[in-house]
CSV table of C-alpha atoms in Angstrom, one decimal:
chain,number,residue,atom,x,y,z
A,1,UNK,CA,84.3,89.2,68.9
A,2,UNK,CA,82.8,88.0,72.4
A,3,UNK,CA,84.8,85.8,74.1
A,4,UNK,CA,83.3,82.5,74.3
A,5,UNK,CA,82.2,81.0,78.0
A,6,UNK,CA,84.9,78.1,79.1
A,7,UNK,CA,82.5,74.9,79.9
A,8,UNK,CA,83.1,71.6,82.0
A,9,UNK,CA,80.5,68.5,81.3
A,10,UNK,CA,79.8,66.4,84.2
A,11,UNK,CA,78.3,63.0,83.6
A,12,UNK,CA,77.5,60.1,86.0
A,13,UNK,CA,77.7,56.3,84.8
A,14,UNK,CA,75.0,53.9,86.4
A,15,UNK,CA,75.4,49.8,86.7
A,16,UNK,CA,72.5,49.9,84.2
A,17,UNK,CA,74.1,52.4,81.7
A,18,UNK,CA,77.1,51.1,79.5
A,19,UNK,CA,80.3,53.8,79.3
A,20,UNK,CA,79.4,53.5,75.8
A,21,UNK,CA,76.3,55.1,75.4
A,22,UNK,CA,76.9,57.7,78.4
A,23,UNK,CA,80.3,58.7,76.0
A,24,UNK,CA,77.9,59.1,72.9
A,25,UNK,CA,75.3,61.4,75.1
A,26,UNK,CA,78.6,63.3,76.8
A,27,UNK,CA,79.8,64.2,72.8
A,28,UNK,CA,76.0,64.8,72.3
A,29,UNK,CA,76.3,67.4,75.1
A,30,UNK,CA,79.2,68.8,73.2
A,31,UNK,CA,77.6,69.3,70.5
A,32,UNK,CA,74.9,70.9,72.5
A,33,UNK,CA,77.2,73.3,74.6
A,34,UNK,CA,79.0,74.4,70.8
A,35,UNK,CA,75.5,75.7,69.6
A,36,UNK,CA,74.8,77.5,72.8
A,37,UNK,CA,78.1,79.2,71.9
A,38,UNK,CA,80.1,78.0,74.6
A,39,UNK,CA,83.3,76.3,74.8
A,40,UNK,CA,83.7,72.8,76.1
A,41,UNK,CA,87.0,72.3,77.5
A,42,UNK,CA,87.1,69.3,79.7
A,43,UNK,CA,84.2,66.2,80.3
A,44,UNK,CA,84.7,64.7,83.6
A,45,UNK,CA,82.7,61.5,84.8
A,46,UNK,CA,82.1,59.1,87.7
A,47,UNK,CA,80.7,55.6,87.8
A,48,UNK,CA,78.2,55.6,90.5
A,49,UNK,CA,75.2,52.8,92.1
A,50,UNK,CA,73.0,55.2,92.2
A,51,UNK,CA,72.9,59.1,91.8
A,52,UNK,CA,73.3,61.5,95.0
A,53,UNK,CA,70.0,62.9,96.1
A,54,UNK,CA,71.8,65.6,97.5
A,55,UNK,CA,74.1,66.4,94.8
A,56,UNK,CA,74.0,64.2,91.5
A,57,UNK,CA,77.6,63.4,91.8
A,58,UNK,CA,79.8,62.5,95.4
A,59,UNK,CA,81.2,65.3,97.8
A,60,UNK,CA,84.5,64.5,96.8
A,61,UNK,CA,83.5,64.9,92.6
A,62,UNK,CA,81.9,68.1,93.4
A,63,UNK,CA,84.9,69.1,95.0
A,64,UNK,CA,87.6,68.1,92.6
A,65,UNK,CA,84.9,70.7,90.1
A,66,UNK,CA,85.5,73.1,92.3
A,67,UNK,CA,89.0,73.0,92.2
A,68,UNK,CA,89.3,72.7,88.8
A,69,UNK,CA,87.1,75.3,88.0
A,70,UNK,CA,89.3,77.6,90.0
A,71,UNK,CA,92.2,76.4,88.5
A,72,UNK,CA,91.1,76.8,84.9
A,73,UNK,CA,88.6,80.2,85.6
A,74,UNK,CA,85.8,78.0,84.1
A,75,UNK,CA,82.6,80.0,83.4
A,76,UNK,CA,80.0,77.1,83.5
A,77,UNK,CA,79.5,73.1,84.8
A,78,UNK,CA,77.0,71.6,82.4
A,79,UNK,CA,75.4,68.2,83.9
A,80,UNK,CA,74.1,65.1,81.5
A,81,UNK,CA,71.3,65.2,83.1
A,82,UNK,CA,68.3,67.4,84.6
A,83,UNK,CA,69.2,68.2,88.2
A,84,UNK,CA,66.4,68.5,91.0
A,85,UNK,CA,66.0,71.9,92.4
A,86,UNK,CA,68.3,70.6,95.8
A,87,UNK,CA,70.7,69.8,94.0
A,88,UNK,CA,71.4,72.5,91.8
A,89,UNK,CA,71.3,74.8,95.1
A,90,UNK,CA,73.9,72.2,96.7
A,91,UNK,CA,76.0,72.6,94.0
A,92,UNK,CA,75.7,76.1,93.1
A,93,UNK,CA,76.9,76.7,97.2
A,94,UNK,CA,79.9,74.5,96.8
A,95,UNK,CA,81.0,75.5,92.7
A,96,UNK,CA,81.8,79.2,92.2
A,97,UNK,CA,80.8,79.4,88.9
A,98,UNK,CA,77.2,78.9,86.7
A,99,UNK,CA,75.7,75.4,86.8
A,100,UNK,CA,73.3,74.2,84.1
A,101,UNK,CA,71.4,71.2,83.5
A,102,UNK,CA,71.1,69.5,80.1
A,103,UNK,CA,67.3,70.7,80.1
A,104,UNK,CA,68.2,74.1,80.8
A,105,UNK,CA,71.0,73.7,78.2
A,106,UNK,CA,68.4,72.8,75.6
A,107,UNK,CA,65.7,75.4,76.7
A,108,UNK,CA,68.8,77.5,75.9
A,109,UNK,CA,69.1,77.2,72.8
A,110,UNK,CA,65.8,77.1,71.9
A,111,UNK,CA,65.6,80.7,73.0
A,112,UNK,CA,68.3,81.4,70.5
A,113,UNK,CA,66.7,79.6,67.6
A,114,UNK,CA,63.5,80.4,68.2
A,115,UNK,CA,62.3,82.8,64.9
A,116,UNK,CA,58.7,83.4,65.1
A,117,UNK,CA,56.5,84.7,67.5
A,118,UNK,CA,54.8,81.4,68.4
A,119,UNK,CA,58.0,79.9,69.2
A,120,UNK,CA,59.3,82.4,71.3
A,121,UNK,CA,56.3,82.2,73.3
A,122,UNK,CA,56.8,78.1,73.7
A,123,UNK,CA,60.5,78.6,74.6
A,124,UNK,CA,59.7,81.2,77.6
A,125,UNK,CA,56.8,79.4,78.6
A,126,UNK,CA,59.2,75.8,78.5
A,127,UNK,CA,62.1,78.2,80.7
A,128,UNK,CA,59.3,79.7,82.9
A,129,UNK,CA,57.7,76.2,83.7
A,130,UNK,CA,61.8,75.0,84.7
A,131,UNK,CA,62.3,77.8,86.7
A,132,UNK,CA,59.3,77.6,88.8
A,133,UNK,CA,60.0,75.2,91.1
A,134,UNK,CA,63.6,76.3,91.0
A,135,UNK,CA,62.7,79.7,93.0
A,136,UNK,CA,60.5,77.6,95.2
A,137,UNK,CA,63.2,75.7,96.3
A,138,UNK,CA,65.1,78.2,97.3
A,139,UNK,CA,62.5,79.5,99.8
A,140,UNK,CA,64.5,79.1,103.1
A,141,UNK,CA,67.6,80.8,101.7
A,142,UNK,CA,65.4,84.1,100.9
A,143,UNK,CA,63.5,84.1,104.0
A,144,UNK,CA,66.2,83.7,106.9
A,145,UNK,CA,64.8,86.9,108.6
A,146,UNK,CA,61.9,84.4,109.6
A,147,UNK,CA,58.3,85.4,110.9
A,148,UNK,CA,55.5,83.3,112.2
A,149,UNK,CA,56.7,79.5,111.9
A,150,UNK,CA,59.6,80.6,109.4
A,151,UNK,CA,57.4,81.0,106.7
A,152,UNK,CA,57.0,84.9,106.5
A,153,UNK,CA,59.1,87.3,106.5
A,154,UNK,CA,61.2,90.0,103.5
A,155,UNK,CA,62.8,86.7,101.9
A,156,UNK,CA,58.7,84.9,101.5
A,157,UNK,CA,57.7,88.1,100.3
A,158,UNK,CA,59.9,88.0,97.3
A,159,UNK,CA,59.6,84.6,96.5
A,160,UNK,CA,55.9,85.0,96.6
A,161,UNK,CA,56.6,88.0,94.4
A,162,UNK,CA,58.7,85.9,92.2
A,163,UNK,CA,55.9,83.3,92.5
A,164,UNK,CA,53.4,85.4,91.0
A,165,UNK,CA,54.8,87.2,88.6
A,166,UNK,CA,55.9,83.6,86.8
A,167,UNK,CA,52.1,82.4,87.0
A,168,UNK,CA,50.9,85.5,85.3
A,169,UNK,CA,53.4,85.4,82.9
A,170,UNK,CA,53.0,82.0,81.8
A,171,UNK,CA,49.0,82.5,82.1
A,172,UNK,CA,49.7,85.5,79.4
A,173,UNK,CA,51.9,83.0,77.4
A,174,UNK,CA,49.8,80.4,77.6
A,175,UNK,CA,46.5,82.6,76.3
A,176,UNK,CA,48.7,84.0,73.7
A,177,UNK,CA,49.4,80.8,72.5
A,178,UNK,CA,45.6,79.2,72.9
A,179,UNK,CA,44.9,81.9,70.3
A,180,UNK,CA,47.3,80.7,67.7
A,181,UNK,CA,46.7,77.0,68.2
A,182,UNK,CA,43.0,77.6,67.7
A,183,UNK,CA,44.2,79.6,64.4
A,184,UNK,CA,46.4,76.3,63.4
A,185,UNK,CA,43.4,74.0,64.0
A,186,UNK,CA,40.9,75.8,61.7
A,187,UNK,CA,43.9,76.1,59.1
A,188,UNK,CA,43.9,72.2,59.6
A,189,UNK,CA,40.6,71.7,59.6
A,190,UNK,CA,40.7,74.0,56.2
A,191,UNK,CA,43.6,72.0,54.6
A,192,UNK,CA,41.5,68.7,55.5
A,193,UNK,CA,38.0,69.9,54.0
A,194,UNK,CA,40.0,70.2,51.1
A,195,UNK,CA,41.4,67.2,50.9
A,196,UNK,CA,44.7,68.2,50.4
A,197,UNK,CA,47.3,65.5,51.5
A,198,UNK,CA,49.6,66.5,54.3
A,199,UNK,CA,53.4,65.2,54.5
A,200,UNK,CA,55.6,65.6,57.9
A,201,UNK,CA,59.8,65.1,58.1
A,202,UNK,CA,60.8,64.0,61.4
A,203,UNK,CA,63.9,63.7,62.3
A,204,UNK,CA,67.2,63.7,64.9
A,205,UNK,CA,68.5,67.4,65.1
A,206,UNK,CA,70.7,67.7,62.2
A,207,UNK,CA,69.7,64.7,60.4
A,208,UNK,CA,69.7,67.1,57.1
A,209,UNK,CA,65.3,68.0,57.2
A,210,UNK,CA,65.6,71.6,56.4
A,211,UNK,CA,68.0,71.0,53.8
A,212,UNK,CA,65.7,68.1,52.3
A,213,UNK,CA,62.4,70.3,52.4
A,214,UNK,CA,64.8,73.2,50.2
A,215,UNK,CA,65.1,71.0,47.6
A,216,UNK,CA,62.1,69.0,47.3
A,217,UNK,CA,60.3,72.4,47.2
A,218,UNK,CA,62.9,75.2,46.1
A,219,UNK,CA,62.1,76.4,49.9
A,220,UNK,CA,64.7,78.7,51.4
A,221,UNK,CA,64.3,77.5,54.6
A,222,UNK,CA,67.0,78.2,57.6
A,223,UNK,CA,69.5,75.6,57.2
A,224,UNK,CA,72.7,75.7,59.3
A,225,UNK,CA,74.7,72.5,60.2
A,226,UNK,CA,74.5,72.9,63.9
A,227,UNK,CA,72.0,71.6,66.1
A,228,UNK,CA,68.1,72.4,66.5
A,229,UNK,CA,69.3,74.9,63.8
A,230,UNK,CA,65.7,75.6,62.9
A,231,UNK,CA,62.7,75.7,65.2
A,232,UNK,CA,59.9,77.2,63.8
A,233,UNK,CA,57.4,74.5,61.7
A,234,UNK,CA,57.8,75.5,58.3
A,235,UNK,CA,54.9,74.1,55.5
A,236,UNK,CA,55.6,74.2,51.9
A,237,UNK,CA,53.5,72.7,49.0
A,238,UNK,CA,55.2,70.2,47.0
A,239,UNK,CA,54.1,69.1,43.5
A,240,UNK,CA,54.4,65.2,42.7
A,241,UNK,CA,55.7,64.0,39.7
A,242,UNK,CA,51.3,63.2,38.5
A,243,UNK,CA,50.5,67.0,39.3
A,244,UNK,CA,49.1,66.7,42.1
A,245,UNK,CA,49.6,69.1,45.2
A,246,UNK,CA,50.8,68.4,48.9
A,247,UNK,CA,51.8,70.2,51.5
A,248,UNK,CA,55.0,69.3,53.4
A,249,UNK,CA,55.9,70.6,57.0
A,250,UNK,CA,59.4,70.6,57.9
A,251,UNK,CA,58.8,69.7,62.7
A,252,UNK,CA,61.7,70.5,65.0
A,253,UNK,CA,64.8,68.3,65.6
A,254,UNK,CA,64.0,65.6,67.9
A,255,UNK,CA,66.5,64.5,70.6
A,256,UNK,CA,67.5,62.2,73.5
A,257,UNK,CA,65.8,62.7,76.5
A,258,UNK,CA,64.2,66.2,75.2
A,259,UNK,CA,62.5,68.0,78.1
A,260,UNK,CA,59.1,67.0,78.7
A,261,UNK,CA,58.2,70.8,79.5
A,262,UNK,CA,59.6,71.4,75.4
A,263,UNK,CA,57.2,68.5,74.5
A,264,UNK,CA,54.0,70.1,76.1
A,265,UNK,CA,55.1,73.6,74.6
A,266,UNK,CA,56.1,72.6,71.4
A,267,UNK,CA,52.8,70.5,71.1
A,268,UNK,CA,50.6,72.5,69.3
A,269,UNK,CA,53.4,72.3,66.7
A,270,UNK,CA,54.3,68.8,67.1
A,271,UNK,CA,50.7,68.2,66.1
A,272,UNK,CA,51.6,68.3,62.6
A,273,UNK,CA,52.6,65.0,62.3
A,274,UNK,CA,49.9,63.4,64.5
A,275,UNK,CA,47.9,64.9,61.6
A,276,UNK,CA,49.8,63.9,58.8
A,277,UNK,CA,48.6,61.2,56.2
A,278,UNK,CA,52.4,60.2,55.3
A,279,UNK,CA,55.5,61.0,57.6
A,280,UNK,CA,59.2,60.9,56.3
A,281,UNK,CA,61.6,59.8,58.8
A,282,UNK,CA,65.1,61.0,57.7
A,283,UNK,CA,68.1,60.2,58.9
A,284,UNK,CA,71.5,60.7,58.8
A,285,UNK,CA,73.2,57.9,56.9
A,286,UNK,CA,76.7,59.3,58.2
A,287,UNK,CA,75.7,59.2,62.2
A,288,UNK,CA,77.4,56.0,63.9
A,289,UNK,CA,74.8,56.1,66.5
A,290,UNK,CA,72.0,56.1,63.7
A,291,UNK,CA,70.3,53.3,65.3
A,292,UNK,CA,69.3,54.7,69.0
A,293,UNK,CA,68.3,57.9,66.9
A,294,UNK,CA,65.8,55.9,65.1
A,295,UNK,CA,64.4,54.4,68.5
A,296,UNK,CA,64.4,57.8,70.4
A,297,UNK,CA,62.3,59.3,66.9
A,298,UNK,CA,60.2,56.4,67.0
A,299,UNK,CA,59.5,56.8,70.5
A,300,UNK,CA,58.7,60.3,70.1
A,301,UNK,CA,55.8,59.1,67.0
A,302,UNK,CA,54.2,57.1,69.6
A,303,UNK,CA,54.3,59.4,72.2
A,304,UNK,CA,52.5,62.0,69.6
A,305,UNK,CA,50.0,59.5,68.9
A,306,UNK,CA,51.1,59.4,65.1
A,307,UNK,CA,52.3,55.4,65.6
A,308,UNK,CA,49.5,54.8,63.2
A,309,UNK,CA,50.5,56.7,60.3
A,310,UNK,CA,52.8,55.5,57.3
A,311,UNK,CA,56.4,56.1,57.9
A,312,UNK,CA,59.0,56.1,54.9
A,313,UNK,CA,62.4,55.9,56.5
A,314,UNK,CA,64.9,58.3,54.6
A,315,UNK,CA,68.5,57.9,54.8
A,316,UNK,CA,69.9,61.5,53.7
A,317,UNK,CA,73.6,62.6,52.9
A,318,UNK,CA,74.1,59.5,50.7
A,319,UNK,CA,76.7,61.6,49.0
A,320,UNK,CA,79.3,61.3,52.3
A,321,UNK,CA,80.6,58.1,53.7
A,322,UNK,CA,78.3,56.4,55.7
A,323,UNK,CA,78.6,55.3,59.2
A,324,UNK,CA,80.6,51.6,59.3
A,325,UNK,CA,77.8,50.1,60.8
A,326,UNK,CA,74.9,51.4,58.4
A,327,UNK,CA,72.2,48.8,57.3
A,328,UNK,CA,68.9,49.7,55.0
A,329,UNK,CA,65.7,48.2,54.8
A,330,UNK,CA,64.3,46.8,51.0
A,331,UNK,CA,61.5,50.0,51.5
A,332,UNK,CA,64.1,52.4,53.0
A,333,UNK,CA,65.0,55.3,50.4
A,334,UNK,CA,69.0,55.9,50.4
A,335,UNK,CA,69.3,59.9,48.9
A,336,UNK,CA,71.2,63.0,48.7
A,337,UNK,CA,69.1,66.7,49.0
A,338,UNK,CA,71.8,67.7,46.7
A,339,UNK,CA,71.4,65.2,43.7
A,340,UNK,CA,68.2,65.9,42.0
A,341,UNK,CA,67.4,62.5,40.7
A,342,UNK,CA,66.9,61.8,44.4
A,343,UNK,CA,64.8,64.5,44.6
A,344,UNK,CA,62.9,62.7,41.8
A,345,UNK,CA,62.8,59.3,42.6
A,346,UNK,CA,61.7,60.3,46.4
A,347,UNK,CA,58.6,62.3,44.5
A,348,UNK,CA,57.7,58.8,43.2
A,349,UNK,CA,58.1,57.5,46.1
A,350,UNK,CA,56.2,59.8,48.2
A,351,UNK,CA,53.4,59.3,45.3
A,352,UNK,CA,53.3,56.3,45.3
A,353,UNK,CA,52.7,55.8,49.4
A,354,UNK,CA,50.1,58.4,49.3
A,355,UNK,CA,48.4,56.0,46.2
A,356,UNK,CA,48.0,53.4,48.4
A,357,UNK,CA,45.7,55.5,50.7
A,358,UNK,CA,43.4,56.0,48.1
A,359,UNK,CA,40.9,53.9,46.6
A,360,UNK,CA,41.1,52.8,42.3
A,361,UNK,CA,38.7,54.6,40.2
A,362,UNK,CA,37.3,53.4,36.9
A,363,UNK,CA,35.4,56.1,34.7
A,364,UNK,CA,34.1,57.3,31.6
A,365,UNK,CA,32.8,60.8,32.2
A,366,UNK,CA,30.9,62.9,29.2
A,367,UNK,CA,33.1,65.2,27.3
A,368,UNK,CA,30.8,68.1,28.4
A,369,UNK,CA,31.4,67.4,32.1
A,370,UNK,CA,35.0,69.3,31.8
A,371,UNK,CA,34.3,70.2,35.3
A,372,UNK,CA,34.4,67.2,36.7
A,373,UNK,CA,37.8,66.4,34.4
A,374,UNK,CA,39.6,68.6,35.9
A,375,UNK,CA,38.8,67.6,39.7
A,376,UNK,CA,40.0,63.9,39.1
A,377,UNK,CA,43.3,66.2,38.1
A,378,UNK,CA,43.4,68.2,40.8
A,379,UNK,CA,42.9,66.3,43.7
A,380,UNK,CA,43.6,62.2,42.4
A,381,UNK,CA,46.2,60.4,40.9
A,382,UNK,CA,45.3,60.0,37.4
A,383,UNK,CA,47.1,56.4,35.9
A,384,UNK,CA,45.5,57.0,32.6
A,385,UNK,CA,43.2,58.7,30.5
A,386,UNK,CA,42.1,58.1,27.1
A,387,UNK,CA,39.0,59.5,24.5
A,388,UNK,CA,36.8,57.3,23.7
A,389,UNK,CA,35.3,58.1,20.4
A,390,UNK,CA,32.0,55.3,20.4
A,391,UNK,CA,31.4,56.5,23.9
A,392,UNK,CA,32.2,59.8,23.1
A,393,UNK,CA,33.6,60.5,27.1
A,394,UNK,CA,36.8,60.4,28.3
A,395,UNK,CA,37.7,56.9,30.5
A,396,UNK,CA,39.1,57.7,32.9
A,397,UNK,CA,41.3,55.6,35.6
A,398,UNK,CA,42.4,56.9,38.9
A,399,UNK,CA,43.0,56.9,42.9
A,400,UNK,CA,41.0,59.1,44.9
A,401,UNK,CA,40.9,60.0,48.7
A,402,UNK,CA,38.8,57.7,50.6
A,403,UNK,CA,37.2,60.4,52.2
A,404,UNK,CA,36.6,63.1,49.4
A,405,UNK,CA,33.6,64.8,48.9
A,406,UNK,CA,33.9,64.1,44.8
A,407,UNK,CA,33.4,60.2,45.1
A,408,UNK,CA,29.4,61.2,45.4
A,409,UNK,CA,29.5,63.5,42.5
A,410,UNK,CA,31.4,60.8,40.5
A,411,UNK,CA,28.9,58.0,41.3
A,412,UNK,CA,26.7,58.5,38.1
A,413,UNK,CA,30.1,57.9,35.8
A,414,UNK,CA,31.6,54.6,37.5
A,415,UNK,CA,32.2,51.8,34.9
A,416,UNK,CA,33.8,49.9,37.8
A,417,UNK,CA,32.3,51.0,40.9
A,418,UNK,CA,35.2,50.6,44.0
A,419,UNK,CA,34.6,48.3,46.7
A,420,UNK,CA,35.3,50.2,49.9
A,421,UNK,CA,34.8,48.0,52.7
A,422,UNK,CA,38.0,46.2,51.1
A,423,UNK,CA,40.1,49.1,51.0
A,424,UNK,CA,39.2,50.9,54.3
């Protein structure tokens, strides 16, 4: 068994910031360094006006590190924060051991979740766009031998090396991945000429998604109870209690301050719920800090340009205790992905959301049009359906799409025509 790498966290607290919340990011950073499989030992802090340009934290902080990294033979000093390229080379001079920034943590463990080939490519291109202007910065150190106004020399020559090969890499990544985002749109653009309704979870990492989407769908999708445990958007279809098929995409874990370079890579993914016509926020009913979860999701939504969209807030793990503090909306669902009467009534629920996108249908359509039967099936929510025997036709009530090509072919058969001008 490999040896796990001994971790310090370093945090700074700002006049702005209360100890409170920089303690609940430090044990999210915990939680973080665990899943990268490392071991954190000690969390040191300072209360600060402002942060160092030079070095995040003051001379004499980065000093006591170094002493106690020496003392304790400490492998890596993880910082709360994302350092500037000057100050990780400061403080890589003065510590005598790794130092990592909580982007860089993150990017690192997307590159060990990361399953399929399109997320591989997103993690490297994320790492390669953090590292770029990382090697830049350290320019001077490499080219000490000097030539013309100290900016040739054997040190330029590899950084410009270094230089280039990151831009052709990422130019390869990011054609590699052009090709399978243009793949995903035309699968969306499939899905939509279909009409076939689309569901997203959102989520904080390890509010319980995966394991929701397993049961709603008898999916065997990764579950672990770690975070960002699963990476890779996963779609499955999911049949509601009238018959009627969706499909439901399990989206990555979201989290405070995630990297803005994992945003624009993850993207193409994230776009599933910008195109979603119903998204299921869950949460974690047992997480004490539920609340700024909620706002750092939400945030997220808006920033995808999905603030428009219908949002059923979730509260999973209802079979543990929930955190002291926990309050539900009337509309909020309160479930367990291990009870299936849950599973049920959030089928109902998800029905009945998607019911209220669609406009009311009255019908009575020819017993010889069992065509045209079956689509009202297939792609509306039928509330009833009777024969009637003077009529000889089948009446016929039901919600359809607002957009669906089969209103047109229906428009011979209305016995209450729908007034859409009300409903859009």
């Amino acid at each position: 068994m490999v040896e796990k790498e001994k971790a310090i966290l370093v945090g700074c607290i700002l006049p702005h910031q209360s100890e409170e919340k920089v303690e609940s990011s430090l044990r999210e950073l915990s939680l973080l360094t665990e899943t990268a499989q490392a071991n954190p030992i000690l969390t040191l802090t300072q209360k600060r006006d402002r942060i160092d340009s030079s070095s995040y934290i003051g001379k004499g902080k980065v000093n006591e590190i170094k002493n106690v990294v020496e003392e304790l033979e400490i492998d890596v000093v993880i910082f709360n924060d994302e350092l500037t390229p000057s100050q990780l080379r400061n403080l890589e001079r003065t510590i005598p051991c790794k130092v990592v920034d909580r982007t860089q943590l993150i990017l690192d463990i997307f590159a060990l979740r990361a399953r399929s080939r399109e997320g591989q490519l997103q993690v490297e291109l994320a790492q390669l766009k953090y590292l770029l202007p990382r090697i830049v910065g350290r320019g001077k150190d490499l080219s000490r031998l000097g030539g013309g106004i100290g900016t040739r020399g054997p040190g330029e020559t590899k950084l410009e090396v270094e230089r280039r090969h990151i831009r052709r890499r990422m130019t390869e990544l990011e054609t590699a991945l052009n090709k399978i985002v243009s793949h995903r749109e035309r699968f969306r653009e499939r899905r939509k000429k279909n009409n076939v309704w689309q569901i997203a979870l959102v989520g904080y990492t390890n509010a319980g998604k995966s394991t929701l989407l397993n049961h709603l769908t008898e999916a065997e999708t990764y579950v672990e109870n770690q975070l960002f445990a699963t990476l890779d958007t996963t779609t499955k279809q999911l049949r509601l209690p009238s018959g009627i098929d969706v499909l439901i995409t399990d989206t990555v874990g979201f989290i405070q301050d995630l990297p803005t370079t994992l945003i624009a890579a993850f993207r193409s993914t994230l776009e599933e719920v910008k195109e979603a016509d119903l998204i299921l926020h869950i949460i974690d009913s047992q997480d004490e800090e539920y609340e700024e979860h909620i706002q750092v999701v939400e945030g997220l939504i808006t920033q995808l340009g999905a603030g428009h969209i219908p949002v059923v807030k979730v509260f999973n793990k209802s079979d543990l205790p929930p955190a002291s503090s926990l309050l539900r909306g009337q509309k909020d669902e309160y479930v367990s992905s291990f009870k299936s009467g849950d599973m049920k009534h959030l089928k109902q629920r998800i029905e009945q959301e998607l019911r209220e996108l669609m406009l009311p249908y009255h019908l009575l359509i020819p017993s010889d049009k069992g065509d045209l039967i079956a689509k009202c099936r297939q792609y509306g929510f039928v509330a009833s359906e009777k024969w009637d025997e003077e009529k000889q036709g089948y009446r016929i009530e039901l919600h359809l799409p607002k957009t669906h090509a089969l209103h047109e072919t229906m428009a011979g058969y209305y016995i209450q025509t729908p007034v859409k001008e009300e409903n859009t």
